[in-house]
XYZ file of C-alpha atoms in Angstrom:
86
model
C -103.165 -35.546 108.964
C -102.079 -37.305 105.480
C -100.327 -40.687 106.160
C -97.242 -40.246 103.250
C -93.949 -42.216 103.561
C -92.314 -38.533 103.986
C -94.250 -36.995 107.410
C -91.365 -38.250 109.896
C -88.095 -38.684 107.729
C -86.884 -40.210 111.268
C -89.408 -42.224 111.890
C -89.357 -44.122 108.633
C -85.314 -44.726 109.245
C -85.832 -46.006 112.211
C -88.691 -48.170 111.389
C -86.963 -49.125 107.828
C -83.471 -49.923 109.603
C -85.403 -52.247 112.551
C -86.948 -53.896 109.531
C -83.661 -54.759 107.903
C -81.017 -54.888 110.267
C -82.678 -56.806 112.752
C -86.872 -58.397 112.563
C -86.828 -59.685 108.125
C -84.174 -62.211 110.601
C -85.678 -63.872 112.906
C -88.678 -65.871 113.432
C -90.932 -64.116 116.348
C -93.054 -66.448 119.022
C -95.374 -63.290 119.897
C -95.308 -60.389 121.908
C -93.172 -61.342 125.281
C -90.521 -61.739 122.051
C -91.340 -59.001 119.947
C -91.395 -56.958 123.317
C -87.727 -58.252 123.747
C -85.985 -58.057 120.050
C -86.877 -54.425 120.164
C -85.939 -53.741 123.120
C -82.365 -54.908 122.776
C -82.091 -53.333 118.841
C -82.771 -49.835 120.272
C -80.213 -50.800 123.466
C -77.547 -50.945 120.340
C -79.448 -47.954 118.461
C -79.079 -46.158 120.773
C -75.788 -46.469 122.543
C -73.718 -49.471 121.065
C -73.826 -48.343 116.771
C -71.194 -45.422 115.907
C -73.264 -42.282 114.028
C -72.612 -40.879 110.965
C -74.579 -37.764 112.212
C -71.322 -38.210 115.004
C -67.995 -39.125 112.224
C -69.111 -42.746 113.332
C -68.272 -42.260 116.514
C -70.681 -43.947 119.370
C -72.583 -41.529 122.164
C -70.276 -41.868 125.040
C -66.861 -43.548 123.815
C -64.814 -44.987 126.070
C -61.890 -42.888 128.183
C -59.026 -44.598 127.188
C -58.356 -45.675 123.688
C -56.112 -48.514 125.116
C -56.113 -51.460 125.289
C -57.653 -55.022 123.538
C -60.798 -54.668 120.821
C -63.824 -57.247 122.004
C -66.337 -58.562 119.982
C -69.710 -57.753 122.021
C -72.544 -59.425 121.127
C -77.080 -59.559 121.382
C -80.213 -61.464 120.269
C -78.070 -63.942 118.668
C -74.905 -62.806 117.536
C -77.245 -60.942 114.627
C -75.699 -57.206 116.046
C -72.645 -56.493 117.329
C -70.448 -53.963 118.702
C -67.148 -53.535 120.290
C -65.796 -52.518 122.619
C -61.789 -51.619 124.310
C -60.621 -54.234 126.902
C -60.649 -51.911 129.921
């Protein structure tokens, strides 16, 4: 198979996102540290960020739209997301 940037646009977009939002801003100290960072980013990417294809909503929105909005952080504040307090 030839290597081409448009071969798999979804993978290319994910790689660009993780590099821009996460990896370019961190010093990585070994494979275990890299795995920890990537696992946290993947969890954030799939469950906590707004998805453009869903009208900028998260996949599993909370059932109640009431309560104070609280900021949560991952990777020392590099990745932030907001949820309503219970």
